[in-house]
Tab-separated table of C-alpha atoms in Angstrom:
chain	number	residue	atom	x	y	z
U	1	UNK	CA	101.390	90.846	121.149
U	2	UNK	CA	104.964	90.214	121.849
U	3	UNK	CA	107.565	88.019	120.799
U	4	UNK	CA	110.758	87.658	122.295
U	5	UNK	CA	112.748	85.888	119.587
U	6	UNK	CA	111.714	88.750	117.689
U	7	UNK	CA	112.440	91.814	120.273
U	8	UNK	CA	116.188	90.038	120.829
U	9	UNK	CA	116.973	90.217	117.424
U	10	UNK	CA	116.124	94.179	117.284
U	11	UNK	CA	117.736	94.864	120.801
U	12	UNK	CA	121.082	93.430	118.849
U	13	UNK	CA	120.186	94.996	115.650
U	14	UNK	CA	120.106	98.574	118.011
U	15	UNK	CA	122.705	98.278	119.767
U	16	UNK	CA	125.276	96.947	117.320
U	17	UNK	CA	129.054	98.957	117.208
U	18	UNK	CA	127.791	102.321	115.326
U	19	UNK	CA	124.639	102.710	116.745
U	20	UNK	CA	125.571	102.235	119.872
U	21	UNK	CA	128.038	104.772	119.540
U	22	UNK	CA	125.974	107.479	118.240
U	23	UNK	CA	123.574	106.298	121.443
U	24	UNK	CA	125.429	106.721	124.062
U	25	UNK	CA	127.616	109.841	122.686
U	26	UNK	CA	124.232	112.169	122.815
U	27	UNK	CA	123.189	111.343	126.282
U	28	UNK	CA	127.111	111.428	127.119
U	29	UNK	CA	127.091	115.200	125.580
U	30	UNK	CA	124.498	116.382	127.662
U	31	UNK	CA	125.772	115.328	130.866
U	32	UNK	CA	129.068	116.914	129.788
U	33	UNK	CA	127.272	119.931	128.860
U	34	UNK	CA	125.590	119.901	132.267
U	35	UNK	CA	128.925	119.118	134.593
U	36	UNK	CA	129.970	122.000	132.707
U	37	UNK	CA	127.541	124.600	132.714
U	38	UNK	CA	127.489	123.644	136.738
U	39	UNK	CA	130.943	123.649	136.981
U	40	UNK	CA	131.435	127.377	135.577
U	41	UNK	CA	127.784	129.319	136.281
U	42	UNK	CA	126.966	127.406	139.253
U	43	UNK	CA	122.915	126.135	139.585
U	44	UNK	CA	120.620	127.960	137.867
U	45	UNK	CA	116.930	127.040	136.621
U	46	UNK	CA	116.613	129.502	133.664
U	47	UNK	CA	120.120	127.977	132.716
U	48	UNK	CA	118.663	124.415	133.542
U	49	UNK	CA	115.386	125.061	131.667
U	50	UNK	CA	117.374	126.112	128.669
U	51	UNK	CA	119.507	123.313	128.332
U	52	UNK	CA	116.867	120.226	129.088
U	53	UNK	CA	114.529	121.959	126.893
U	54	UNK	CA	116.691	123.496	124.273
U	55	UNK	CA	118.963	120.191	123.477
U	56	UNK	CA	117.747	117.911	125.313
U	57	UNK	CA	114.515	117.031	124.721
U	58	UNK	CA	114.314	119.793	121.313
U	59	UNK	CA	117.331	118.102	119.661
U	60	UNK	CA	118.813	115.016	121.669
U	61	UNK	CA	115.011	113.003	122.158
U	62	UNK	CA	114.078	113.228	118.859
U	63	UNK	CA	117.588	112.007	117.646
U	64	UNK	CA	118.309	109.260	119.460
U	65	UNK	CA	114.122	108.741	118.403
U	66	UNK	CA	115.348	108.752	115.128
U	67	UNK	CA	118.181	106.299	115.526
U	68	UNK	CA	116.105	103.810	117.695
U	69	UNK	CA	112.648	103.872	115.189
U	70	UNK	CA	113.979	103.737	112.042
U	71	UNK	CA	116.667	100.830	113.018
U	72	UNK	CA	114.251	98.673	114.957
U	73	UNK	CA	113.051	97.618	110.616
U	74	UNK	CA	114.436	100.000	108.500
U	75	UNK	CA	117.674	98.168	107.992
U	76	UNK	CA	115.911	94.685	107.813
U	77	UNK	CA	113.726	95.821	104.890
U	78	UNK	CA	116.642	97.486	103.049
U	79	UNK	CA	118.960	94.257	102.912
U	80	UNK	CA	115.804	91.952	102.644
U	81	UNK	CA	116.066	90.150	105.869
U	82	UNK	CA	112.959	91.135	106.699
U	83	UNK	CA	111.775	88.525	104.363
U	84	UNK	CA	112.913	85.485	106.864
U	85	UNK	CA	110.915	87.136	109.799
U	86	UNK	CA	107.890	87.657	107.971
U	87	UNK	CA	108.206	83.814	106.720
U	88	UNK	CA	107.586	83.026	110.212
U	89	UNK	CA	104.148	82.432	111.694
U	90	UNK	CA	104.348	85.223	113.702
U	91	UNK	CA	101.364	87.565	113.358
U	92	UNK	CA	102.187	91.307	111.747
U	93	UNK	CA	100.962	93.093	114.438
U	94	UNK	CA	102.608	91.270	117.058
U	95	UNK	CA	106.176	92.107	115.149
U	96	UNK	CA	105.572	95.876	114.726
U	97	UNK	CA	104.524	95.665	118.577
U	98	UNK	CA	107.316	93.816	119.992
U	99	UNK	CA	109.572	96.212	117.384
U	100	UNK	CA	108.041	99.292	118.952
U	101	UNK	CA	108.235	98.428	122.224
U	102	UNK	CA	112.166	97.457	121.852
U	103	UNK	CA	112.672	101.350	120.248
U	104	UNK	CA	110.401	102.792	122.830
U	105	UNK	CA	112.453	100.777	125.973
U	106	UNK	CA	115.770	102.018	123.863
U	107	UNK	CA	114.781	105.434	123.398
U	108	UNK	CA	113.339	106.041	127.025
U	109	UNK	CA	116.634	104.864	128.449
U	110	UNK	CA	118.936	107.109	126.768
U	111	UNK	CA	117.002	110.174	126.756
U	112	UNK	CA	114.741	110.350	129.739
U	113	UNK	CA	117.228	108.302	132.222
U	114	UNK	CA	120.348	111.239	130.906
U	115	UNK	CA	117.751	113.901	130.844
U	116	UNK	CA	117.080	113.193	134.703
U	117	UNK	CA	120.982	113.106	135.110
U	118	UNK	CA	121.774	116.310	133.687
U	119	UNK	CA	119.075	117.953	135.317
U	120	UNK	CA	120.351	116.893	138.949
U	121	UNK	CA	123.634	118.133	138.035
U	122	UNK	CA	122.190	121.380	136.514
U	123	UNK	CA	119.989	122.622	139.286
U	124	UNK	CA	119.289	119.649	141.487
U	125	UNK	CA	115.846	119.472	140.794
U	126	UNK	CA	114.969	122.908	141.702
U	127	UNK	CA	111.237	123.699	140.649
U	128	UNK	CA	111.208	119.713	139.972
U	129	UNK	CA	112.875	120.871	136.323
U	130	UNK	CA	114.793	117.649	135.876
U	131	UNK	CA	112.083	115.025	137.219
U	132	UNK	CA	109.726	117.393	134.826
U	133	UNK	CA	111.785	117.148	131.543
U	134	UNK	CA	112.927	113.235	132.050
U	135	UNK	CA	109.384	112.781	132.292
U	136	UNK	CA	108.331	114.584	129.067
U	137	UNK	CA	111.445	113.109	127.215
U	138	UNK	CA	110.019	109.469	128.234
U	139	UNK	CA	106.295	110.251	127.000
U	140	UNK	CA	108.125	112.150	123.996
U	141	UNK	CA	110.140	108.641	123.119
U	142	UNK	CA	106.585	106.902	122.580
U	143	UNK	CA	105.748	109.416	119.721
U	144	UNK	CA	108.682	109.626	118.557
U	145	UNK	CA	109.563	105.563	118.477
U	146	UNK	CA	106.112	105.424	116.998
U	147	UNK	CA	106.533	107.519	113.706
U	148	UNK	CA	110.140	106.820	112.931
U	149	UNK	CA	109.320	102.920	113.215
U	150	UNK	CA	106.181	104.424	110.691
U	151	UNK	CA	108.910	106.158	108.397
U	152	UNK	CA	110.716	102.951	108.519
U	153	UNK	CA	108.351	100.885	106.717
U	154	UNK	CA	107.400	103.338	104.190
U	155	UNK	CA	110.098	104.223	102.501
U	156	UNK	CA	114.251	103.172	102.520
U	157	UNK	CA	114.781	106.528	102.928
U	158	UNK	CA	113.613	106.689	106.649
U	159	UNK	CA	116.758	108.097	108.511
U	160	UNK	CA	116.569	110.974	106.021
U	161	UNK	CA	112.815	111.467	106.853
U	162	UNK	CA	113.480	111.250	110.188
U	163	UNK	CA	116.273	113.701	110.085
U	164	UNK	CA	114.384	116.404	108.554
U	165	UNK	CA	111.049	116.084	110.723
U	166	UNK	CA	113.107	115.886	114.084
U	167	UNK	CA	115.499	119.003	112.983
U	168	UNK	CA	113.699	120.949	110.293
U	169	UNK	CA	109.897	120.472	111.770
U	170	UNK	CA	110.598	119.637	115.141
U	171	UNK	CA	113.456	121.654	116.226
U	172	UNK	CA	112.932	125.377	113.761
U	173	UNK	CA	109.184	125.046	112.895
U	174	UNK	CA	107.991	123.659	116.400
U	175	UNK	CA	109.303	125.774	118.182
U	176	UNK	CA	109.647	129.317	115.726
U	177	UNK	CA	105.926	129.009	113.995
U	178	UNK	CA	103.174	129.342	116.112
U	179	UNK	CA	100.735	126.993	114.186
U	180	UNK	CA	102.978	124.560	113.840
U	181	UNK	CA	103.365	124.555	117.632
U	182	UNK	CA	100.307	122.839	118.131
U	183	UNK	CA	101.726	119.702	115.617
U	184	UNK	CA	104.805	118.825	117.470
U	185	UNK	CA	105.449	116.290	119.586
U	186	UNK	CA	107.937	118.336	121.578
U	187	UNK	CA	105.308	120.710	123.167
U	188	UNK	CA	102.429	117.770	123.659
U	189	UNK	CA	105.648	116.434	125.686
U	190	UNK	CA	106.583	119.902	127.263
U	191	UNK	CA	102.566	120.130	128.235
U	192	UNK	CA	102.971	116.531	130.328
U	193	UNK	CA	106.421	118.734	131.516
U	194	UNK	CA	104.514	121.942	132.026
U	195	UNK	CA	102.042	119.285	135.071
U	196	UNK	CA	104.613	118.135	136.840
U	197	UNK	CA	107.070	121.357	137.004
U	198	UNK	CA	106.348	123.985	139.506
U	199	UNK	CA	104.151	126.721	138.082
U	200	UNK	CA	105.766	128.708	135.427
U	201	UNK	CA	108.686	126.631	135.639
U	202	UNK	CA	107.984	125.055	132.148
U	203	UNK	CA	105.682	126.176	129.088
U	204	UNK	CA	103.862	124.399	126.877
U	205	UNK	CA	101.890	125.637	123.972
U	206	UNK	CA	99.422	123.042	123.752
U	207	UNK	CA	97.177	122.375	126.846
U	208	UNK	CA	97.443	118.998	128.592
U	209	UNK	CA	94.122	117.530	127.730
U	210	UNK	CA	95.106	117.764	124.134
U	211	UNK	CA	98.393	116.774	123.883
U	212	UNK	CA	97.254	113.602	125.705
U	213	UNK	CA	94.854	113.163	123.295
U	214	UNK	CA	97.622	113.831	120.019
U	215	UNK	CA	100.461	111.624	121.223
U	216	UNK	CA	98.036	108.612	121.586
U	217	UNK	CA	96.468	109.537	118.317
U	218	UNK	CA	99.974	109.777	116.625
U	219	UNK	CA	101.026	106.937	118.440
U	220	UNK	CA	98.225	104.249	117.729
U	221	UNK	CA	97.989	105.518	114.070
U	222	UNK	CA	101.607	105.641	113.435
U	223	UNK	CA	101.444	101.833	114.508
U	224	UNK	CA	98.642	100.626	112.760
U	225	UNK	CA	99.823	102.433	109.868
U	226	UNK	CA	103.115	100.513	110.156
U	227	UNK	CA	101.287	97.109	110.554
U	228	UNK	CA	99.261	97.671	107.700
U	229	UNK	CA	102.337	98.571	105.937
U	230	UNK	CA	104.353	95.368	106.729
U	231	UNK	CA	101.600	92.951	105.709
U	232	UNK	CA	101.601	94.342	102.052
U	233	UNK	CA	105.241	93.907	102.064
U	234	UNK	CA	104.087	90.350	103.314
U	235	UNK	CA	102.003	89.939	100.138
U	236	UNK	CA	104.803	91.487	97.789
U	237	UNK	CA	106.969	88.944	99.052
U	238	UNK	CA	104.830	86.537	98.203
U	239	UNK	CA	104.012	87.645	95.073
């Protein structure tokens, strides 16, 4: 189920000059942010618990989720490269896997790894905030990797997509309208958050068993989907 001819080629694709940039510059923010917030109101875990769950994993996670997914295919199917990989006999599942785990491992590195960071420097793990919110933002980068590598072989307008679901759905409706609460993949990750934090230290809005239960639904059907997806573009090729 993985191929690592195939997961080279995406790690360059990923991390070529402009997404690279954008990459590191959110994770970069944050921890400037943090140094800063430190730096003039000293540690504080209401401060903390604003900023890692605020930006950081209500803005920055599904971002960088955005710019991982949709790049780990979308740019191959636009410009029709994706034709040469799918000429080789490499099964379809095995390249949406290998794809997913590339943006998962990309995603997961710049958001949970600076999420941990910032939280040191914002309260030193007080209340185990930071260890709490790296460790949503990681299980939040599955998701997230999941349906943005989805949006990317549906349509060629995936980074637009992506946009609107991680700033319009995610970031107002997620967290503003309480139905819509219990369909984002922020809180399912703030639930995971919510178990490891010390009590009352983070909220969730979804209980734990369930959010489990909806990021691994999301998750496998966003990938299946996906597969499905790339072995009809298989037969239009073809065709």
């Amino acid at each position: 189920m993985f191929n690592p001819t195939v997961a080279r080629l995406t790690y360059r694709a990923l991390l070529g000059r402009r997404r690279a940039m954008i990459l590191f510059a959110l994770p970069a923010l944050l921890v400037v942010i943090a140094a800063a917030v430190r730096y003039l109101a000293g540690a504080d875990d209401t401060t903390a618990n604003g900023i890692l769950g605020g930006f950081a994993l209500g803005t920055m996670v599904p971002l960088i989720g955005v710019i991982a997914g949709t790049g780990a295919i979308g740019p191959e199917i636009d410009d029709g490269s994706v034709v040469y990989l799918l000429a080789k006999p490499v099964p379809r599942p095995t390249i949406i896997f290998t794809k997913l785990l590339v943006a998962i491992g990309v995603t997961v590195v710049f958001s949970a790894v600076p999420v941990l960071i910032a939280g040191f420097v914002l309260n030193g793990n007080s209340q185990q905030i930071a260890v709490a919110y790296a460790l949503a933002a990681a299980i939040a980068s599955i998701a997230y990797s999941a349906l943005f590598l989805f949006f990317g072989t549906v349509t060629r307008h995936a980074v637009v997509f992506g946009l609107v679901y991680a700033l319009v759905w995610e970031a107002l409706f997620g967290n503003l309208v309480p139905g819509a609460k219990t369909l984002s993949v922020q809180q399912w990750a703030l639930a995971v958050g919510q178990k490891i934090g010390a009590e009352g230290a983070i909220t969730s809005e979804v209980q734990l068993p369930v959010a489990l239960c909806l990021l691994a639904a999301v998750t496998a059907a966003a990938t299946w989907y996906a597969g499905r997806r790339l072995k009809s573009l298989t037969l239009a090729g073809e065709e």
